[in-house]
């Protein structure tokens, strides 16, 4: 393992990044508004599962491709942006009978799969891991570098997902009363869809 001189700042920096509002928190909040607490939790779990793709890619050095092949970064970024926009627009098209406080299992399962795709198609997440983790690995440690990458990346992913789950709990509590009326259901779905479309547009036009 890395030395304590590296682990202490690593833990501090990870917790700081975890509590900072970011796209993942906005995404899970939007999914919670549209699908309810269960849907939000499945979305957070999907983001968590997708995060391990970036962790493994960083450990294998694959994420560095985005640094040196701008075309690959652009292609994945546009694909992710279009997918987010499509998801957001789909919330406006759903029939009223699906917009219930108790979301059907099929819908929550769909939220899990969609969230994995969203996270995997997020090149910024890949660049974050490849830029952040190397600062805290120790080449002189007894453990190989790839194992240090995996362990540190796993901790980062768990810390970030913990805040996503907190976001789901807070969001579902706030919108619980609103969702009791049909008008409230349409409103929170519209807000959730708008947030996802906004995230997609932001990803599409961002320069890095």
CSV table of C-alpha atoms in Angstrom, one decimal:
chain,number,residue,atom,x,y,z
A,1,UNK,CA,0.0,0.0,0.0
A,2,UNK,CA,1.1,3.6,-0.4
A,3,UNK,CA,2.6,5.3,2.7
A,4,UNK,CA,0.5,7.2,5.2
A,5,UNK,CA,2.1,10.4,3.9
A,6,UNK,CA,0.2,9.7,0.6
A,7,UNK,CA,-3.0,8.1,2.1
A,8,UNK,CA,-3.9,10.9,4.4
A,9,UNK,CA,-4.1,13.6,1.7
A,10,UNK,CA,-5.7,11.0,-0.6
A,11,UNK,CA,-8.6,10.4,1.9
A,12,UNK,CA,-9.0,14.1,2.5
A,13,UNK,CA,-9.1,15.0,-1.2
A,14,UNK,CA,-11.5,12.1,-2.0
A,15,UNK,CA,-13.9,13.2,0.7
A,16,UNK,CA,-13.7,16.8,-0.5
A,17,UNK,CA,-14.5,15.8,-4.1
A,18,UNK,CA,-17.3,13.5,-2.9
A,19,UNK,CA,-19.2,16.3,-1.1
A,20,UNK,CA,-18.8,18.8,-3.9
A,21,UNK,CA,-22.0,19.0,-6.1
A,22,UNK,CA,-21.4,17.5,-9.5
A,23,UNK,CA,-23.0,15.9,-12.5
A,24,UNK,CA,-23.5,12.5,-10.7
A,25,UNK,CA,-25.4,14.2,-7.9
A,26,UNK,CA,-27.6,16.1,-10.3
A,27,UNK,CA,-28.2,13.0,-12.3
A,28,UNK,CA,-29.3,10.9,-9.3
A,29,UNK,CA,-31.5,13.7,-8.1
A,30,UNK,CA,-33.1,13.9,-11.5
A,31,UNK,CA,-33.7,10.1,-11.6
A,32,UNK,CA,-35.2,10.3,-8.1
A,33,UNK,CA,-37.6,13.0,-9.2
A,34,UNK,CA,-38.7,11.0,-12.2
A,35,UNK,CA,-38.7,7.5,-10.8
A,36,UNK,CA,-39.0,7.8,-7.1
A,37,UNK,CA,-36.7,6.6,-4.3
A,38,UNK,CA,-36.2,3.0,-5.7
A,39,UNK,CA,-35.4,4.4,-9.1
A,40,UNK,CA,-33.0,6.9,-7.7
A,41,UNK,CA,-31.2,4.2,-5.7
A,42,UNK,CA,-30.9,1.9,-8.8
A,43,UNK,CA,-29.5,4.9,-10.7
A,44,UNK,CA,-26.9,5.5,-8.0
A,45,UNK,CA,-26.0,1.8,-8.1
A,46,UNK,CA,-25.7,1.9,-11.9
A,47,UNK,CA,-23.4,4.9,-11.7
A,48,UNK,CA,-21.4,3.0,-9.0
A,49,UNK,CA,-21.1,-0.1,-11.2
A,50,UNK,CA,-20.1,2.0,-14.2
A,51,UNK,CA,-17.5,3.7,-12.2
A,52,UNK,CA,-15.6,0.4,-11.9
A,53,UNK,CA,-15.1,0.5,-15.7
A,54,UNK,CA,-13.1,3.7,-15.3
A,55,UNK,CA,-11.2,2.3,-12.3
A,56,UNK,CA,-10.1,-0.8,-14.2
A,57,UNK,CA,-9.3,1.3,-17.3
A,58,UNK,CA,-7.2,3.6,-15.2
A,59,UNK,CA,-5.4,0.6,-13.6
A,60,UNK,CA,-4.7,-0.7,-17.1
A,61,UNK,CA,-3.7,2.6,-18.5
A,62,UNK,CA,-6.5,2.6,-21.0
A,63,UNK,CA,-8.0,6.0,-19.9
A,64,UNK,CA,-4.8,7.7,-21.1
A,65,UNK,CA,-6.1,7.1,-24.6
A,66,UNK,CA,-8.5,10.1,-24.1
A,67,UNK,CA,-5.5,12.3,-23.3
A,68,UNK,CA,-3.6,11.4,-26.5
A,69,UNK,CA,-6.4,10.7,-28.9
A,70,UNK,CA,-8.7,13.7,-28.9
A,71,UNK,CA,-11.0,12.1,-31.5
A,72,UNK,CA,-11.8,9.2,-29.1
A,73,UNK,CA,-12.6,11.6,-26.3
A,74,UNK,CA,-14.8,13.7,-28.5
A,75,UNK,CA,-16.7,10.7,-29.9
A,76,UNK,CA,-17.4,9.3,-26.4
A,77,UNK,CA,-18.4,12.7,-25.1
A,78,UNK,CA,-20.9,13.3,-27.9
A,79,UNK,CA,-22.3,9.8,-27.5
A,80,UNK,CA,-22.8,10.4,-23.7
A,81,UNK,CA,-24.3,13.8,-24.2
A,82,UNK,CA,-26.8,12.5,-26.8
A,83,UNK,CA,-27.8,9.6,-24.5
A,84,UNK,CA,-28.4,12.0,-21.5
A,85,UNK,CA,-30.5,14.2,-23.7
A,86,UNK,CA,-32.5,11.2,-24.9
A,87,UNK,CA,-33.1,10.1,-21.4
A,88,UNK,CA,-34.3,13.5,-20.3
A,89,UNK,CA,-36.7,13.8,-23.2
A,90,UNK,CA,-38.0,10.3,-22.5
A,91,UNK,CA,-39.3,11.5,-19.1
A,92,UNK,CA,-41.6,14.0,-20.9
A,93,UNK,CA,-43.0,11.2,-23.2
A,94,UNK,CA,-43.8,8.7,-20.5
A,95,UNK,CA,-47.6,7.9,-20.0
A,96,UNK,CA,-49.1,9.1,-16.8
A,97,UNK,CA,-49.7,5.6,-15.4
A,98,UNK,CA,-46.0,5.0,-15.1
A,99,UNK,CA,-45.5,8.3,-13.2
A,100,UNK,CA,-46.4,6.8,-9.9
A,101,UNK,CA,-44.7,7.2,-6.5
A,102,UNK,CA,-44.1,3.4,-6.4
A,103,UNK,CA,-42.1,2.8,-9.6
A,104,UNK,CA,-42.4,-0.5,-11.2
A,105,UNK,CA,-39.6,-3.0,-11.1
A,106,UNK,CA,-39.0,-2.8,-14.9
A,107,UNK,CA,-38.6,1.0,-14.6
A,108,UNK,CA,-36.1,0.7,-11.7
A,109,UNK,CA,-34.1,-2.0,-13.6
A,110,UNK,CA,-34.0,0.3,-16.6
A,111,UNK,CA,-32.7,3.1,-14.5
A,112,UNK,CA,-29.8,0.8,-13.4
A,113,UNK,CA,-28.8,-0.2,-16.9
A,114,UNK,CA,-29.2,3.3,-18.3
A,115,UNK,CA,-27.0,4.7,-15.5
A,116,UNK,CA,-24.2,2.2,-16.2
A,117,UNK,CA,-24.3,3.4,-19.8
A,118,UNK,CA,-24.3,7.1,-18.7
A,119,UNK,CA,-21.2,6.6,-16.5
A,120,UNK,CA,-19.3,4.5,-19.0
A,121,UNK,CA,-19.9,7.1,-21.7
A,122,UNK,CA,-18.6,9.9,-19.5
A,123,UNK,CA,-15.0,10.6,-20.6
A,124,UNK,CA,-14.6,13.2,-17.9
A,125,UNK,CA,-14.9,10.5,-15.3
A,126,UNK,CA,-12.2,8.5,-17.0
A,127,UNK,CA,-9.9,11.5,-17.1
A,128,UNK,CA,-10.6,12.2,-13.5
A,129,UNK,CA,-9.4,8.8,-12.4
A,130,UNK,CA,-6.3,8.8,-14.6
A,131,UNK,CA,-5.4,12.3,-13.4
A,132,UNK,CA,-6.2,11.9,-9.7
A,133,UNK,CA,-5.1,8.4,-8.7
A,134,UNK,CA,-1.5,8.5,-9.9
A,135,UNK,CA,-0.8,11.3,-7.4
A,136,UNK,CA,-1.3,8.8,-4.6
A,137,UNK,CA,0.3,5.6,-5.8
A,138,UNK,CA,3.7,4.7,-4.5
A,139,UNK,CA,6.1,3.0,-6.9
A,140,UNK,CA,8.3,2.0,-4.0
A,141,UNK,CA,5.5,0.1,-2.2
A,142,UNK,CA,5.5,-3.7,-2.1
A,143,UNK,CA,2.1,-3.9,-3.8
A,144,UNK,CA,2.1,-3.5,-7.6
A,145,UNK,CA,0.9,-0.3,-9.1
A,146,UNK,CA,-2.2,-1.8,-10.8
A,147,UNK,CA,-3.4,-3.1,-7.4
A,148,UNK,CA,-2.9,0.3,-5.8
A,149,UNK,CA,-4.9,1.8,-8.6
A,150,UNK,CA,-7.7,-0.7,-8.1
A,151,UNK,CA,-7.8,-0.2,-4.3
A,152,UNK,CA,-7.6,3.6,-4.4
A,153,UNK,CA,-10.1,3.8,-7.2
A,154,UNK,CA,-12.6,1.5,-5.4
A,155,UNK,CA,-12.4,3.8,-2.3
A,156,UNK,CA,-13.1,6.8,-4.5
A,157,UNK,CA,-16.0,5.1,-6.2
A,158,UNK,CA,-17.6,4.1,-2.9
A,159,UNK,CA,-17.1,7.6,-1.4
A,160,UNK,CA,-18.8,9.2,-4.4
A,161,UNK,CA,-21.6,6.7,-4.5
A,162,UNK,CA,-22.3,7.3,-0.8
A,163,UNK,CA,-23.0,10.9,-1.5
A,164,UNK,CA,-25.3,9.9,-4.4
A,165,UNK,CA,-27.3,7.8,-2.0
A,166,UNK,CA,-27.6,10.7,0.4
A,167,UNK,CA,-28.8,12.8,-2.5
A,168,UNK,CA,-31.5,10.2,-3.3
A,169,UNK,CA,-32.7,10.2,0.3
A,170,UNK,CA,-32.9,14.0,0.5
A,171,UNK,CA,-34.5,14.4,-2.9
A,172,UNK,CA,-37.1,11.7,-2.4
A,173,UNK,CA,-38.1,13.3,1.0
A,174,UNK,CA,-38.4,16.8,-0.5
A,175,UNK,CA,-40.6,15.7,-3.5
A,176,UNK,CA,-42.6,13.1,-1.5
A,177,UNK,CA,-45.5,15.5,-0.8
A,178,UNK,CA,-45.5,17.0,-4.3
A,179,UNK,CA,-45.7,13.6,-6.0
A,180,UNK,CA,-49.1,12.8,-4.2
A,181,UNK,CA,-51.0,14.7,-6.9
A,182,UNK,CA,-51.0,14.0,-10.6
A,183,UNK,CA,-49.9,17.5,-11.3
A,184,UNK,CA,-47.0,17.2,-8.9
A,185,UNK,CA,-45.9,13.9,-10.5
A,186,UNK,CA,-45.8,15.6,-13.9
A,187,UNK,CA,-43.9,18.6,-12.4
A,188,UNK,CA,-41.2,16.5,-10.8
A,189,UNK,CA,-40.8,14.4,-13.9
A,190,UNK,CA,-40.5,17.5,-16.0
A,191,UNK,CA,-37.8,18.9,-13.6
A,192,UNK,CA,-35.9,15.6,-13.7
A,193,UNK,CA,-36.0,15.5,-17.5
A,194,UNK,CA,-34.9,19.1,-17.8
A,195,UNK,CA,-31.9,18.4,-15.5
A,196,UNK,CA,-30.9,15.5,-17.6
A,197,UNK,CA,-31.2,17.4,-20.9
A,198,UNK,CA,-29.2,20.3,-19.3
A,199,UNK,CA,-26.5,17.9,-18.2
A,200,UNK,CA,-26.3,16.4,-21.8
A,201,UNK,CA,-26.1,19.9,-23.3
A,202,UNK,CA,-23.4,20.9,-20.9
A,203,UNK,CA,-21.4,17.8,-21.6
A,204,UNK,CA,-21.7,18.4,-25.4
A,205,UNK,CA,-20.5,22.0,-25.4
A,206,UNK,CA,-17.9,21.7,-22.7
A,207,UNK,CA,-14.3,22.1,-24.0
A,208,UNK,CA,-12.7,19.5,-21.6
